[in-house]
PDB file of C-alpha atoms in Angstrom:
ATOM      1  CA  UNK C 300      69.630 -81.702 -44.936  1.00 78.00           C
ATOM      2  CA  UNK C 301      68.261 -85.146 -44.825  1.00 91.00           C
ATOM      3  CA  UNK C 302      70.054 -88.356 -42.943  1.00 91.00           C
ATOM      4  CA  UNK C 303      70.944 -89.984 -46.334  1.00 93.00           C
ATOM      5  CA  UNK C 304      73.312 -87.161 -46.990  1.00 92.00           C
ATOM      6  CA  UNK C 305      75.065 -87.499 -44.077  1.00 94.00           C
ATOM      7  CA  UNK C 306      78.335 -89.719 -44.064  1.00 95.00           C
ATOM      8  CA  UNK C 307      79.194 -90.460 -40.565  1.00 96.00           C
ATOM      9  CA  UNK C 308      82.185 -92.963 -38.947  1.00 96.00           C
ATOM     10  CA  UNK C 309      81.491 -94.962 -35.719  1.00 96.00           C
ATOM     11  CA  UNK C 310      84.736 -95.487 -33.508  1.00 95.00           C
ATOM     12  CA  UNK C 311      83.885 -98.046 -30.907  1.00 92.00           C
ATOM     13  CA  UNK C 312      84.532-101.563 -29.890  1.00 89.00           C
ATOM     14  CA  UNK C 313      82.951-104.267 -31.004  1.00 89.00           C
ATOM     15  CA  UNK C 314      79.915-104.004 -28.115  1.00 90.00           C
ATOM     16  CA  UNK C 315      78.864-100.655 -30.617  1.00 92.00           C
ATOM     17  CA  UNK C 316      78.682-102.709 -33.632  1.00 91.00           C
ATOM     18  CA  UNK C 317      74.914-102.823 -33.567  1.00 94.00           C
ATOM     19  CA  UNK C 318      74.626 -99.185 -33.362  1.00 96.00           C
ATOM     20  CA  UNK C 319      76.594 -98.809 -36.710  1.00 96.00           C
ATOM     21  CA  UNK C 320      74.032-101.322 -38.256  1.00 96.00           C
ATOM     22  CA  UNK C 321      71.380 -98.867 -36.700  1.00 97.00           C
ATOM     23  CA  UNK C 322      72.775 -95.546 -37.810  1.00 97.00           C
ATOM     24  CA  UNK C 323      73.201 -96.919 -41.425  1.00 97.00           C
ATOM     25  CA  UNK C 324      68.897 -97.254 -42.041  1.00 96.00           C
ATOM     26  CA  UNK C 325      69.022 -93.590 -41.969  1.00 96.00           C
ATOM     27  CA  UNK C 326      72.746 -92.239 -42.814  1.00 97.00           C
ATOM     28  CA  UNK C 327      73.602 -92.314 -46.481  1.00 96.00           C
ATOM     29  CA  UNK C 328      76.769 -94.096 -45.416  1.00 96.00           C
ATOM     30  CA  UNK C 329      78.219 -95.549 -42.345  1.00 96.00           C
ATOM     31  CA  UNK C 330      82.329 -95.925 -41.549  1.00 95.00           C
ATOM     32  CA  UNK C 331      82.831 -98.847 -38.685  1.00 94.00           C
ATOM     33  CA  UNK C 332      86.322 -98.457 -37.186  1.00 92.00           C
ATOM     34  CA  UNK C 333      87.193-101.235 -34.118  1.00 89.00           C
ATOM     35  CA  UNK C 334      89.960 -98.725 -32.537  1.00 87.00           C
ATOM     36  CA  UNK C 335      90.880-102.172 -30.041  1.00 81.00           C
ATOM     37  CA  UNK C 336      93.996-103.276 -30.758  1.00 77.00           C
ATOM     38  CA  UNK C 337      96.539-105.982 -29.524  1.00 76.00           C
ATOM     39  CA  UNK C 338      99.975-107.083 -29.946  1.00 81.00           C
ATOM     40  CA  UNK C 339      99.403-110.051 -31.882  1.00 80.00           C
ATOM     41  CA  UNK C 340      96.070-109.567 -33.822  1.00 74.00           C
ATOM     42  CA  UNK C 341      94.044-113.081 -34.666  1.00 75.00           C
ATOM     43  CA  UNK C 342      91.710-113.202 -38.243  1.00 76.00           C
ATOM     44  CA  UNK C 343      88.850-112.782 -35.841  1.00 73.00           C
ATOM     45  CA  UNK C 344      90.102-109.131 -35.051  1.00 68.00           C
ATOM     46  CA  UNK C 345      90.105-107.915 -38.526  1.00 70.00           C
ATOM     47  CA  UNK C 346      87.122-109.603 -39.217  1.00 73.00           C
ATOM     48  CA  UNK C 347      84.327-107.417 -36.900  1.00 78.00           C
ATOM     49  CA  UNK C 348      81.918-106.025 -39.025  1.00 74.00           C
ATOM     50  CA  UNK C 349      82.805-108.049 -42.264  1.00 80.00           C
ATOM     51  CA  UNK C 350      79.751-109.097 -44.217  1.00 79.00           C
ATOM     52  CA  UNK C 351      77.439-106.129 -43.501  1.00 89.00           C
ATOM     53  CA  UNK C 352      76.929-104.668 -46.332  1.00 92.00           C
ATOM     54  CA  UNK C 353      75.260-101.564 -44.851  1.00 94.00           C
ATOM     55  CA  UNK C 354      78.145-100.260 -43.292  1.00 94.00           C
ATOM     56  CA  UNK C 355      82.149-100.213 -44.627  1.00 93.00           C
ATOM     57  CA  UNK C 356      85.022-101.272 -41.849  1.00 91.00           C
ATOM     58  CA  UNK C 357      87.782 -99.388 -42.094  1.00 91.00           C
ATOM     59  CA  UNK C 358      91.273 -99.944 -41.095  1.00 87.00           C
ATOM     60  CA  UNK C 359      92.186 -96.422 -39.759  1.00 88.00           C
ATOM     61  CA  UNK C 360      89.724 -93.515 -39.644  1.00 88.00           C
ATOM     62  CA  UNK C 361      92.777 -90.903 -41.201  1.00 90.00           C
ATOM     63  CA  UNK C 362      92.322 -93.180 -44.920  1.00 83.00           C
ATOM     64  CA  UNK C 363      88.690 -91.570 -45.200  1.00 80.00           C
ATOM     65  CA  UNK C 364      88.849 -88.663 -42.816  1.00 81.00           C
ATOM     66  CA  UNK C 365      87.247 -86.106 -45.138  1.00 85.00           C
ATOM     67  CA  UNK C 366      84.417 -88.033 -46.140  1.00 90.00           C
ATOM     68  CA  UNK C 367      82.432 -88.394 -42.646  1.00 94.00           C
ATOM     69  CA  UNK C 368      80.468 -85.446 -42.092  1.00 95.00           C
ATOM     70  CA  UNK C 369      79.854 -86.795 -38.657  1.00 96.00           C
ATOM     71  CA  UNK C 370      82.178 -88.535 -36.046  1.00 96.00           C
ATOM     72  CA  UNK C 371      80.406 -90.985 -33.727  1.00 97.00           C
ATOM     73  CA  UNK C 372      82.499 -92.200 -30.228  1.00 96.00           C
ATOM     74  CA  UNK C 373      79.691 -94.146 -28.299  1.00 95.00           C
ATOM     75  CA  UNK C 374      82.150 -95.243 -25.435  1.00 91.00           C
ATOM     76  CA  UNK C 375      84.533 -93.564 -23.470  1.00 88.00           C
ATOM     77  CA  UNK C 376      87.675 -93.154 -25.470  1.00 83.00           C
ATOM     78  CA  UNK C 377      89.638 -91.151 -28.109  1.00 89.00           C
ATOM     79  CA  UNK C 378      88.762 -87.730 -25.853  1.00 92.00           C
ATOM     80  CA  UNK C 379      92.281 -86.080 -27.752  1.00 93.00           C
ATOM     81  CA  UNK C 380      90.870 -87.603 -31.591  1.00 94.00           C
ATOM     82  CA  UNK C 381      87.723 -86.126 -30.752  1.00 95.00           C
ATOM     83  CA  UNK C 382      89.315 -82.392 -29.859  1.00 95.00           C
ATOM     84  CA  UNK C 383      91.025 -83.170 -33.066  1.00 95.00           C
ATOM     85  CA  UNK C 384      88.814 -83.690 -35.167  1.00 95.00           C
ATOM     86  CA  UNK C 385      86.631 -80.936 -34.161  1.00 94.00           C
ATOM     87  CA  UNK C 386      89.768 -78.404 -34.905  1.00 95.00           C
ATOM     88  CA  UNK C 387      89.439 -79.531 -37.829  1.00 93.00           C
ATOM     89  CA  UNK C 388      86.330 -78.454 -38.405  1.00 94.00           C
ATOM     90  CA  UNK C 389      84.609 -82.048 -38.086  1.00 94.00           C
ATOM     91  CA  UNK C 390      81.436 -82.585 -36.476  1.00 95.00           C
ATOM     92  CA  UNK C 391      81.959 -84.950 -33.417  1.00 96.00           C
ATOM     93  CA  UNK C 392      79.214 -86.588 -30.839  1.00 96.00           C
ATOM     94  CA  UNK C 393      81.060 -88.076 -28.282  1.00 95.00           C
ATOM     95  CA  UNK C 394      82.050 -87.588 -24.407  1.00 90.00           C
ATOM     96  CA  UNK C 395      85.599 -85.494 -25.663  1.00 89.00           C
ATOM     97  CA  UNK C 396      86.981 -84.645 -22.267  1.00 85.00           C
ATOM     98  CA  UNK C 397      83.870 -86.204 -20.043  1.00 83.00           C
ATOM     99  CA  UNK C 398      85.348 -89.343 -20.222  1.00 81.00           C
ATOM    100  CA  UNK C 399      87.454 -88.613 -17.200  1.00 83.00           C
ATOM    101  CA  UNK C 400      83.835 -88.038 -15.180  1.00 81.00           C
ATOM    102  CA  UNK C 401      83.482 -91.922 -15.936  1.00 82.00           C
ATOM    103  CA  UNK C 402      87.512 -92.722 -15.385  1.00 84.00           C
ATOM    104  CA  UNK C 403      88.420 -90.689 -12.642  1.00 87.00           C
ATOM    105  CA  UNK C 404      85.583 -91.799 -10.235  1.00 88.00           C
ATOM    106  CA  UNK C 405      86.589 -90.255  -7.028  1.00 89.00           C
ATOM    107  CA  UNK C 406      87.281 -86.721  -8.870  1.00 89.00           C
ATOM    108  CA  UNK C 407      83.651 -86.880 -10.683  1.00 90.00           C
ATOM    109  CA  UNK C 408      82.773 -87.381  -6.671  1.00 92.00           C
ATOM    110  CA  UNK C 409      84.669 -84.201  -5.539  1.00 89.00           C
ATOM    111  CA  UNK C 410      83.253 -82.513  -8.622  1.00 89.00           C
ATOM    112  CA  UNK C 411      80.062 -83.381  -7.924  1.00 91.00           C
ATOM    113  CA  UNK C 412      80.373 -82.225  -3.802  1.00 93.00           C
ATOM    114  CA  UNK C 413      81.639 -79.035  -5.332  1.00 95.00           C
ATOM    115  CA  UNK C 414      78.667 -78.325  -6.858  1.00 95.00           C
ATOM    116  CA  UNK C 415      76.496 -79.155  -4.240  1.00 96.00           C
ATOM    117  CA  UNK C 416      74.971 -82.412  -5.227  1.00 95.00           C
ATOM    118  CA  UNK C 417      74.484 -85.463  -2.977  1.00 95.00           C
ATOM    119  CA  UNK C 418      77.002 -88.116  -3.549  1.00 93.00           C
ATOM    120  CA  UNK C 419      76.485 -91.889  -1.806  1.00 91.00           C
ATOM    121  CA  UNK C 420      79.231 -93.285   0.596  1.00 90.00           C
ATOM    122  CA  UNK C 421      82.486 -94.497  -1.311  1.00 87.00           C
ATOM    123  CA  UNK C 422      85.956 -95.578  -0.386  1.00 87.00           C
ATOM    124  CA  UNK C 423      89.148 -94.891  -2.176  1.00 86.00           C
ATOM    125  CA  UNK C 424      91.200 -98.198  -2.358  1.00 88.00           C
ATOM    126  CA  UNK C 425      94.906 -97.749  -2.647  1.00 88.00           C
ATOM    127  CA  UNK C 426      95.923-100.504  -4.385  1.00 88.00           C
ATOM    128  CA  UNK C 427      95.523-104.795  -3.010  1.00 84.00           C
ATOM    129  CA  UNK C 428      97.323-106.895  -0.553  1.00 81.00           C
TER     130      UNK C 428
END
């Protein structure tokens, strides 16, 4: 199967925008979804990724869920969407549940004890004065 038949959808921030620009000078067609949200959205929100015509925003992922062939999730978020999608028989490149490695800090450190590796000095902070 070559890259131009492959559909895929990048979920990520605007700081990922570039590598939706990147994937679409090989995929056949590129998705951009900005899953940051806010209470009261400004013009400039809705307008990420306007104007590139080699890749499509979309507003939700769900109105074109059967077209991507592939799922992209560059940063650490949407670990539950990503189990989702892959039930549903979706192919997904992402962290899924690793994201808590990068979250949960001082349980990657245990984690990483556990197994034996070396792990630098740290302190636990329980909230600030």
């Amino acid at each position: 199967m070559s890259l131009k038949d492959i559909t895929c959808c990048v979920y990520a921030p605007p700081i990922y925008m570039e590598l939706a620009l990147r994937l679409a000078r090989d995929y056949g067609k590129v998705y951009y979804f900005n899953p940051v949200r806010q209470s009261c959205p400004t013009i400039q929100d809705h307008c990420i990724g306007d104007g590139f015509e080699q890749i499509q925003c979309v507003d939700s992922i769900w109105d074109n869920a059967d077209d991507p062939d592939l799922f992209v999730f560059p940063d650490v978020q949407g670990a539950s969407l990503q189990r989702h999608l892959e039930g549903m028989g979706k192919r997904v490149w992402g962290s899924r549940r690793g994201d808590m490695l990068e979250l949960k800090r001082a349980g990657f450190k245990e984690v990483m004890k556990s197994l034996g590796m070396e792990v630098g000095q740290y302190k636990v902070i329980q909230g600030l004065d």
